[in-house]
mmCIF file of C-alpha atoms in Angstrom:
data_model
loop_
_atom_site.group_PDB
_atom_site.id
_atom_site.type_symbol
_atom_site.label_atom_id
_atom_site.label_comp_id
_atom_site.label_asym_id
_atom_site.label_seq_id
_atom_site.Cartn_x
_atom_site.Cartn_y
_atom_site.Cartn_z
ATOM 1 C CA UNK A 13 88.452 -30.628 37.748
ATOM 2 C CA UNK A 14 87.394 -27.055 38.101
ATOM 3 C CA UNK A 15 90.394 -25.826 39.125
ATOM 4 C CA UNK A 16 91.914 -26.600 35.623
ATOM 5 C CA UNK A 17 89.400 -25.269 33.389
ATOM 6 C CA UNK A 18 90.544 -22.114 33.041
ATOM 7 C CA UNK A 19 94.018 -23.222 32.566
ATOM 8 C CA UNK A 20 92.565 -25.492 29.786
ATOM 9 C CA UNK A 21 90.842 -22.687 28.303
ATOM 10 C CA UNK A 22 94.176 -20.785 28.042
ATOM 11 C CA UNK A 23 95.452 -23.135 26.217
ATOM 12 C CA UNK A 24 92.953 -24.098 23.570
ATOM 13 C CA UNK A 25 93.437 -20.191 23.524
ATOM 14 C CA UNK A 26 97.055 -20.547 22.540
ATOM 15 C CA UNK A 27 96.835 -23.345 20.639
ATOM 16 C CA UNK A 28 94.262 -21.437 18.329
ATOM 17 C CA UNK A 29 96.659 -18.296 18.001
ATOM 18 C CA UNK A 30 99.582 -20.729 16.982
ATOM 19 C CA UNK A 31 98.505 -19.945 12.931
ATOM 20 C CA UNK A 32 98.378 -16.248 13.558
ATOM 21 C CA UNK A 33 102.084 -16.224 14.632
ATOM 22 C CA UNK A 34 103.473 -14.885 11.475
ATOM 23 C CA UNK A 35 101.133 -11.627 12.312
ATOM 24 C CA UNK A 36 102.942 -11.757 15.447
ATOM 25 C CA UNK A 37 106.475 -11.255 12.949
ATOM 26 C CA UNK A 38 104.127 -8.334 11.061
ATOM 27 C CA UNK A 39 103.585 -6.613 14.422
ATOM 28 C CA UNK A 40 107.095 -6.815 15.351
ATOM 29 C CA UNK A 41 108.225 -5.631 11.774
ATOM 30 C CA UNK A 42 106.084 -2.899 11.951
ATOM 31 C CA UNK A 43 106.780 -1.887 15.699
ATOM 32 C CA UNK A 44 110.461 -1.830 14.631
ATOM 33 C CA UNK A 45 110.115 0.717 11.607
ATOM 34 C CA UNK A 46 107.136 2.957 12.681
ATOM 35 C CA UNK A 47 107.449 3.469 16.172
ATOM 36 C CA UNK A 48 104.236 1.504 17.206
ATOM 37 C CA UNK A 49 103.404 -1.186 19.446
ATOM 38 C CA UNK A 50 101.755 -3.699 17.376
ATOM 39 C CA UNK A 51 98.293 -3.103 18.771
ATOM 40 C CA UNK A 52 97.274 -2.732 15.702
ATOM 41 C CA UNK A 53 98.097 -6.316 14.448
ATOM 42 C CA UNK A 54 97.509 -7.802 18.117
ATOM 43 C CA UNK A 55 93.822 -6.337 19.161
ATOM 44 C CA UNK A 56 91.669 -7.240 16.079
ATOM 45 C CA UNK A 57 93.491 -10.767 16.198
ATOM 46 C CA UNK A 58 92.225 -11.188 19.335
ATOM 47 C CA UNK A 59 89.124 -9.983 18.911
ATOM 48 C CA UNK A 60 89.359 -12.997 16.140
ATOM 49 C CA UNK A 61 90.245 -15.794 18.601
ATOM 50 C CA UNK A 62 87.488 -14.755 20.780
ATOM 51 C CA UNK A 63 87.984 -12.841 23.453
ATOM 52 C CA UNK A 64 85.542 -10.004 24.144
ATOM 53 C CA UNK A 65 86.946 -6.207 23.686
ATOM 54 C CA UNK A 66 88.298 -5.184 27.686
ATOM 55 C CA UNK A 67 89.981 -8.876 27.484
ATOM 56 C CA UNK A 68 91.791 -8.360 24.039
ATOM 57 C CA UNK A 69 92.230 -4.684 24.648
ATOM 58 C CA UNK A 70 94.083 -5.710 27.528
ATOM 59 C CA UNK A 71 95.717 -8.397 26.198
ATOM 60 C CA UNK A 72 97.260 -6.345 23.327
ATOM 61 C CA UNK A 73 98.608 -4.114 25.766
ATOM 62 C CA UNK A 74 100.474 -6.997 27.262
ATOM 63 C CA UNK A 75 101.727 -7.987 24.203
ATOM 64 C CA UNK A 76 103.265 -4.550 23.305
ATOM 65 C CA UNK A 77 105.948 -4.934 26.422
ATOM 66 C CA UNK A 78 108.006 -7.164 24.461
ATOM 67 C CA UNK A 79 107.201 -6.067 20.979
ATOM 68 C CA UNK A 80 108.845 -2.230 22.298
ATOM 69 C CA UNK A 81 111.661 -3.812 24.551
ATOM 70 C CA UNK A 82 113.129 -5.380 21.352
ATOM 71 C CA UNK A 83 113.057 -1.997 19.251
ATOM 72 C CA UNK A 84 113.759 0.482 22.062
ATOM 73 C CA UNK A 85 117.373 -1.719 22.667
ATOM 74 C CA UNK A 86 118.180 -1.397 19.221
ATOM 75 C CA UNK A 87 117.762 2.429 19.590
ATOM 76 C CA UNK A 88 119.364 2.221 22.898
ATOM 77 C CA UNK A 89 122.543 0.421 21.454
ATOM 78 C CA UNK A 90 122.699 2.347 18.575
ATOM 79 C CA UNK A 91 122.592 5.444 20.695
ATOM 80 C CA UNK A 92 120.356 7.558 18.869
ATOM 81 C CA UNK A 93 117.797 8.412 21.511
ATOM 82 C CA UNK A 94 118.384 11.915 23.268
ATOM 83 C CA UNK A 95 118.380 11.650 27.234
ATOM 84 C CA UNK A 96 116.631 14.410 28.035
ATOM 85 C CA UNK A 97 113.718 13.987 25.421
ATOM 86 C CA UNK A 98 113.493 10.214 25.866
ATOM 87 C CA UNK A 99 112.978 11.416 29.910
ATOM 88 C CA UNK A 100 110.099 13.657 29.052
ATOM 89 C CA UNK A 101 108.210 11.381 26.840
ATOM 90 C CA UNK A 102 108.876 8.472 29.035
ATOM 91 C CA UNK A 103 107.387 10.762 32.196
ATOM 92 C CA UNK A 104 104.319 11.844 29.949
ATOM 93 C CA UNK A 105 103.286 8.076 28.617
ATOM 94 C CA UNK A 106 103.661 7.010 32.387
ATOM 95 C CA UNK A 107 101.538 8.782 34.129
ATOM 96 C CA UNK A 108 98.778 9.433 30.891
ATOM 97 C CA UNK A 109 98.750 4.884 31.188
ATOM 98 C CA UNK A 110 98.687 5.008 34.919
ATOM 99 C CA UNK A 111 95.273 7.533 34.828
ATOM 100 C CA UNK A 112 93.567 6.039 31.745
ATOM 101 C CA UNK A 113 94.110 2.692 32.231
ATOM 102 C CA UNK A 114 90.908 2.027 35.124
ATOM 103 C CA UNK A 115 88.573 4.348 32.701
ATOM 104 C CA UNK A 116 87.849 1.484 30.041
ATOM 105 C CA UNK A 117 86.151 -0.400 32.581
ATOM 106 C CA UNK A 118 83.120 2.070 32.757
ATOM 107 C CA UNK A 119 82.947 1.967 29.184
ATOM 108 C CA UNK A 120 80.999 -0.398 26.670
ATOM 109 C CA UNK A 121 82.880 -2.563 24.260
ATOM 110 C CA UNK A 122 81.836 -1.318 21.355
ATOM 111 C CA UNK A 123 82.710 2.795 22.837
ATOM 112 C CA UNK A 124 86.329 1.267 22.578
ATOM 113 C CA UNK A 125 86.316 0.174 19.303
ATOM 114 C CA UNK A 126 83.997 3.703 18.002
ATOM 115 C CA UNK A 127 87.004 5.559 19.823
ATOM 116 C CA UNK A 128 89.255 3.780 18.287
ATOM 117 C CA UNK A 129 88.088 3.869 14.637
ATOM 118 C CA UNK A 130 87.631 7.589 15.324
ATOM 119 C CA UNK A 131 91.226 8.494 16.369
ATOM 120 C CA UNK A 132 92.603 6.453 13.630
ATOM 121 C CA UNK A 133 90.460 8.235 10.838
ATOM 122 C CA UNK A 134 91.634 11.515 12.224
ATOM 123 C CA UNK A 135 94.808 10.740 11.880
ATOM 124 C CA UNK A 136 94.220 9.421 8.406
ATOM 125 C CA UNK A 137 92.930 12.816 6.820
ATOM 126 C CA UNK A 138 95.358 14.951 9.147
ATOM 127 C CA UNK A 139 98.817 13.554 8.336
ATOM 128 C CA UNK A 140 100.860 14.461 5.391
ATOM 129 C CA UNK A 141 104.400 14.104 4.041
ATOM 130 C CA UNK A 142 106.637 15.908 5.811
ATOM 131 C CA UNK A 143 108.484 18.970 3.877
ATOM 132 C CA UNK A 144 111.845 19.205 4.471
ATOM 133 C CA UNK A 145 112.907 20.280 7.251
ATOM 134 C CA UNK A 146 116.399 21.716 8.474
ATOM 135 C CA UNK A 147 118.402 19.541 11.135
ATOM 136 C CA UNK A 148 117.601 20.757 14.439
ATOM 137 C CA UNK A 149 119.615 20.491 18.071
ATOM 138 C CA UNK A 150 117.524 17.629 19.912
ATOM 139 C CA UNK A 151 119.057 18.736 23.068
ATOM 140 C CA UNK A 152 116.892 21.538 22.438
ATOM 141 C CA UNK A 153 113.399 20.196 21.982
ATOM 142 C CA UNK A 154 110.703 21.056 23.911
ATOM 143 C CA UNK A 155 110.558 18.978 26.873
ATOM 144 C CA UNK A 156 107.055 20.083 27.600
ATOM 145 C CA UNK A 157 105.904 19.091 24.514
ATOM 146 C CA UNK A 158 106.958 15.651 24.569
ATOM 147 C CA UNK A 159 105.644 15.112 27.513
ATOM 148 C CA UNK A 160 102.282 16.270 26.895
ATOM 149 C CA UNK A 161 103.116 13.910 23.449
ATOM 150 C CA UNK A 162 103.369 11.022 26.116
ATOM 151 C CA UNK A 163 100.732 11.568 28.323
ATOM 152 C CA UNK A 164 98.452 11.064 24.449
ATOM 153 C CA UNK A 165 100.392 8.427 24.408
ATOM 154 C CA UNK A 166 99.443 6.580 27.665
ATOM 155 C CA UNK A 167 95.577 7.685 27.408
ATOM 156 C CA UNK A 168 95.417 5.372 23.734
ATOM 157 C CA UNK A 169 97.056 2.755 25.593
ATOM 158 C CA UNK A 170 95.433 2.575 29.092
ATOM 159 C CA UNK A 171 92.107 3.584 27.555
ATOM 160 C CA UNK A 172 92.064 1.554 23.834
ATOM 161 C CA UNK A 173 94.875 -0.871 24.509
ATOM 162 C CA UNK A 174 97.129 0.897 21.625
ATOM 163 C CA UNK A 175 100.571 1.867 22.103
ATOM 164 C CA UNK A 176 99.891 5.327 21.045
ATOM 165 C CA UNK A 177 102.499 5.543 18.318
ATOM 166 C CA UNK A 178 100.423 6.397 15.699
ATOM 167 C CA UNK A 179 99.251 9.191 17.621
ATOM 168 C CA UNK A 180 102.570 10.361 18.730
ATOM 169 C CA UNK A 181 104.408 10.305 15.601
ATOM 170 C CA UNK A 182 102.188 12.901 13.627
ATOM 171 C CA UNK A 183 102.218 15.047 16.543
ATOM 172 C CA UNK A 184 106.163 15.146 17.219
ATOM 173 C CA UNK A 185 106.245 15.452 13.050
ATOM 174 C CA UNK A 186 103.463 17.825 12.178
ATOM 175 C CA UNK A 187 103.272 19.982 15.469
ATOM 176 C CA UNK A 188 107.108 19.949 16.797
ATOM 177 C CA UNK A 189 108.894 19.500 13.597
ATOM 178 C CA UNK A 190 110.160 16.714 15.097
ATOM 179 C CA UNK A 191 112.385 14.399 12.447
ATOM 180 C CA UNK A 192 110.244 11.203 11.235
ATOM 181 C CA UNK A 193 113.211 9.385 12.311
ATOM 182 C CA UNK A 194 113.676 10.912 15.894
ATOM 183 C CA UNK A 195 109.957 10.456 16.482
ATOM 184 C CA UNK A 196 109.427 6.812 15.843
ATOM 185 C CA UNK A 197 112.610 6.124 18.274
ATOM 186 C CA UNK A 198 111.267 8.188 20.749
ATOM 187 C CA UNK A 199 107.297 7.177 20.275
ATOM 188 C CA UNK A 200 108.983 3.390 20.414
ATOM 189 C CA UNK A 201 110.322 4.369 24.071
ATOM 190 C CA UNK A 202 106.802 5.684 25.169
ATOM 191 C CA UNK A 203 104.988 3.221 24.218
ATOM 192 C CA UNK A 204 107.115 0.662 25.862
ATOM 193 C CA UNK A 205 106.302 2.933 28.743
ATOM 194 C CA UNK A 206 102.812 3.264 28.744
ATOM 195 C CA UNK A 207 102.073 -0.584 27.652
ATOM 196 C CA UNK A 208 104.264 -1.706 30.974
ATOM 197 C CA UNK A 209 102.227 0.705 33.284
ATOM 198 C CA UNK A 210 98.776 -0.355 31.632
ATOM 199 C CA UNK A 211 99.636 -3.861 31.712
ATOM 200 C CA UNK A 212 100.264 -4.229 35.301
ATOM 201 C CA UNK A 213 96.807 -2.589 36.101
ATOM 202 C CA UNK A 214 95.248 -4.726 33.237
ATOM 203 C CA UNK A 215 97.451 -8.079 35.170
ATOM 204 C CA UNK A 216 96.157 -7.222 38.785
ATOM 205 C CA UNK A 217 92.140 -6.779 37.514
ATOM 206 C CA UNK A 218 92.062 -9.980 35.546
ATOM 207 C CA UNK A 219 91.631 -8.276 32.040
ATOM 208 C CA UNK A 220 95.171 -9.338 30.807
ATOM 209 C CA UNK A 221 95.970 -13.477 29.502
ATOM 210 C CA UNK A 222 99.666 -13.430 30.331
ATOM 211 C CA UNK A 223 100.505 -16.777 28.263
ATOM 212 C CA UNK A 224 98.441 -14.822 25.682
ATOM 213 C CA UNK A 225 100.345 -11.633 25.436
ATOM 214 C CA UNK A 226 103.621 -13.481 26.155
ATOM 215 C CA UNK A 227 103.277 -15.690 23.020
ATOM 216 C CA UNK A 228 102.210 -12.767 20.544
ATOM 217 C CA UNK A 229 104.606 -10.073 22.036
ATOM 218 C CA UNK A 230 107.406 -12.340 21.975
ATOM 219 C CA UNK A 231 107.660 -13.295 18.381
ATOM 220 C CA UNK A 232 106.801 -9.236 17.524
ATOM 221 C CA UNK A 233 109.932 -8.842 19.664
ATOM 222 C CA UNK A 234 112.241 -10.754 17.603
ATOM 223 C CA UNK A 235 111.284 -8.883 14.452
ATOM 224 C CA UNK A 236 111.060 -5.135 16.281
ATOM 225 C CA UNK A 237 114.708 -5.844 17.055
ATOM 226 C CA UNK A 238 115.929 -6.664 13.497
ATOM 227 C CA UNK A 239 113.650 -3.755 11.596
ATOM 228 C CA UNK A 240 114.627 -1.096 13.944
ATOM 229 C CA UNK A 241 117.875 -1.568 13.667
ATOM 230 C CA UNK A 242 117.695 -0.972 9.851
ATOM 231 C CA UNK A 243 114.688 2.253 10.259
ATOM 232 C CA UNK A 244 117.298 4.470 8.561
ATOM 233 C CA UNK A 245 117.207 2.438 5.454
ATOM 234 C CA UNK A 246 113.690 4.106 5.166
ATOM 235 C CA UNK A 247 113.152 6.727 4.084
ATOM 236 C CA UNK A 248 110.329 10.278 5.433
ATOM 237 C CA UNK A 249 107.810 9.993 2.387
ATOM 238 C CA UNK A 250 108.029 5.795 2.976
ATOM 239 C CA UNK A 251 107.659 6.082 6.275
ATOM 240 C CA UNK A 252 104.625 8.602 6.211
ATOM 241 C CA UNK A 253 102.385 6.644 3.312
ATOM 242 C CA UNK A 254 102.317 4.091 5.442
ATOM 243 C CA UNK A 255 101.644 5.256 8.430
ATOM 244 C CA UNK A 256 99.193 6.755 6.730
ATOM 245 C CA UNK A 257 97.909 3.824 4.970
ATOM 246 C CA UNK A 258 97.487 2.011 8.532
ATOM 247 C CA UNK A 259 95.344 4.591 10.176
ATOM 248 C CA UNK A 260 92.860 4.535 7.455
ATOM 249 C CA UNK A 261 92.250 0.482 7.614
ATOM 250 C CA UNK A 262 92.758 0.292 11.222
ATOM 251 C CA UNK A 263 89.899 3.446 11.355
ATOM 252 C CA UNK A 264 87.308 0.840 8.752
ATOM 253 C CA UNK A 265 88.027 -1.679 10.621
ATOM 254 C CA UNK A 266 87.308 -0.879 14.112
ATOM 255 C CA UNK A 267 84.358 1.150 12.918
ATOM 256 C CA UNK A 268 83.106 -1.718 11.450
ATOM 257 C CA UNK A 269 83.610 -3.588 14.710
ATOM 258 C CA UNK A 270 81.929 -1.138 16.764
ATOM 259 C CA UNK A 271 79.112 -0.930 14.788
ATOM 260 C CA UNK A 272 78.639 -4.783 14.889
ATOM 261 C CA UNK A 273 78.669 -4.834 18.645
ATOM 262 C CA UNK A 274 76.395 -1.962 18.656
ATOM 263 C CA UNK A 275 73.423 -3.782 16.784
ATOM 264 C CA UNK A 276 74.143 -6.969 18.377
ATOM 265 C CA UNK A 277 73.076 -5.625 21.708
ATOM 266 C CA UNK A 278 69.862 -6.660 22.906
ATOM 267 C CA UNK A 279 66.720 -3.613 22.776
#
C-alpha cells in the first residue's frame, strides 16, 4: 500500500493539470516564436497545482526538453541556424546548467522566485525596439560572445528553472546586434541545451516529476514546432513588444509570489 502512494499522488497530480493543457499549447506557441522555453507558462502553473518552488522549478525545466526539441528541428530543417554560432551558444548554456543547477538547493523558495521577478523586471525597463540594423555575415559573430550569452543562459535555467531565452535574446539583440530573428533560433538551441543538462541533475536528486514535465512539455512541443516554423511571418517591433510585455508580468508575478512565501514563513 505504501509503495503506491506516491505513484497515486502523481497521478491525482496529472489528472489536476489535465485543464491547464491548453497553457501547455500557449507555452509551445510562445517557445516557437520567441525563442523561450515555456518556463514562463510551466513554473507558475505548477506552483498552481501545488508543488512547492525547487519541485516546480525543476519540473519546468523538464518540461522545456520537449517544448525546445520541437522548435530547434524546425530551425534545424529549415536550415537557418549557423554551425559555428549554434556550437558556441550550445557550449556556453551547457556548462552555465551543469554549474548552476546544484546552487538552488541552498537557496530558500521564495530567493527563487525574488530572483526571478528581479531579472524579469530588468529586462522589462532595459529592452527596446531594435533600430534597423544592416545584414551582417553570421559566420562572423563573435563566438565568445555567444558563449558567454549561453553560459546566462544555463545559470536562469539550472538556478530559476527558466530556459534563459528571455535573457538571451536582449543580449544577442541589444549588445551583439544580433538579428531578432537569428537570436530567438539560436536562444531556442540553448535553451534546449541548458534545460537537458539541468534536468538530468534535477531527475537524479528527486526534484523533477517526469510524468509531470512529460505531459506539459509534450503538448508545448507540438505547438513550438508549428509557430517556429512560421517566426518569419513576425515581424522585429512584434516580436520585441512582446517580449517585452512578458518580462514585465512574469517580473509582478513572481514578485508577488516571493513576497507571499516570505510572510508566510514562521518568526
Amino acid at each position: 500500500m505504501l509503495e503506491s502512494d506516491p505513484f497515486r499522488q502523481v497521478a491525482r497530480m496529472l489528472w489536476s493539470l489535465l485543464p491547464y493543457l491548453p497553457l501547455g499549447l500557449l507555452a509551445g506557441l510562445l517557445s516557437g516564436v520567441l525563442g523561450i522555453g515555456g518556463g514562463l507558462v510551466f513554473s507558475p502553473l505548477l506552483l498552481l497545482a501545488g508543488l512547492d518552488p525547487h519541485q516546480a522549478l525543476a519540473t519546468s525545466t523538464l518540461a522545456i526538453v520537449p517544448t525546445t526539441m520541437g522548435g530547434t528541428w524546425a530551425h534545424l530543417r529549415n536550415r537557418s541556424l549557423p554551425w559555428r554560432g549554434g556550437l558556441a551558444i550550445v557550449l556556453g548554456a551547457g556548462l552555465g546548467a551543469g554549474l548552476f543547477s546544484q546552487v538552488g538547493l541552498v537557496l530558500h523558495g521564495w530567493m527563487l522566485l525574488a530572483m526571478q521577478a528581479l531579472m524579469y523586471g530588468g529586462l522589462a525597463l532595459s529592452f527596446r525596439p531594435p533600430s534597423a540594423q544592416a545584414a551582417i555575415d553570421t559566420d562572423s559573430l563573435k563566438l565568445a560572445g555567444l558563449t558567454a550569452t549561453g553560459m546566462v543562459a544555463g545559470m536562469a535555467t539550472g538556478l530559476l528553472g527558466l530556459g534563459g531565452g528571455l535573457v538571451m535574446v536582449p543580449l544577442m539583440v541589444q549588445l551583439m546586434k544580433v538579428p531578432i530573428h537569428l537570436a530567438i533560433r539560436f536562444s531556442t538551441l540553448a535553451v534546449l541545451t541548458s534545460a537537458s543538462v539541468a534536468s538530468t541533475t534535477f531527475l537524479l536528486d528527486g526534484r523533477a516529476l517526469l510524468p509531470i514535465g512529460m505531459l506539459l512539455g509534450g503538448t508545448a512541443a507540438v505547438a513550438a514546432r508549428w509557430s517556429a516554423a512560421r517566426l518569419d511571418r513576425v515581424s522585429d517591433g512584434q516580436l520585441t513588444w512582446l517580449l517585452r510585455a512578458l518580462t514585465l508580468i512574469l517580473a509582478l508575478d513572481s514578485g508577488r509570489r516571493a513576497l507571499a512565501l516570505l510572510m508566510s514563513r514562521p518568526g
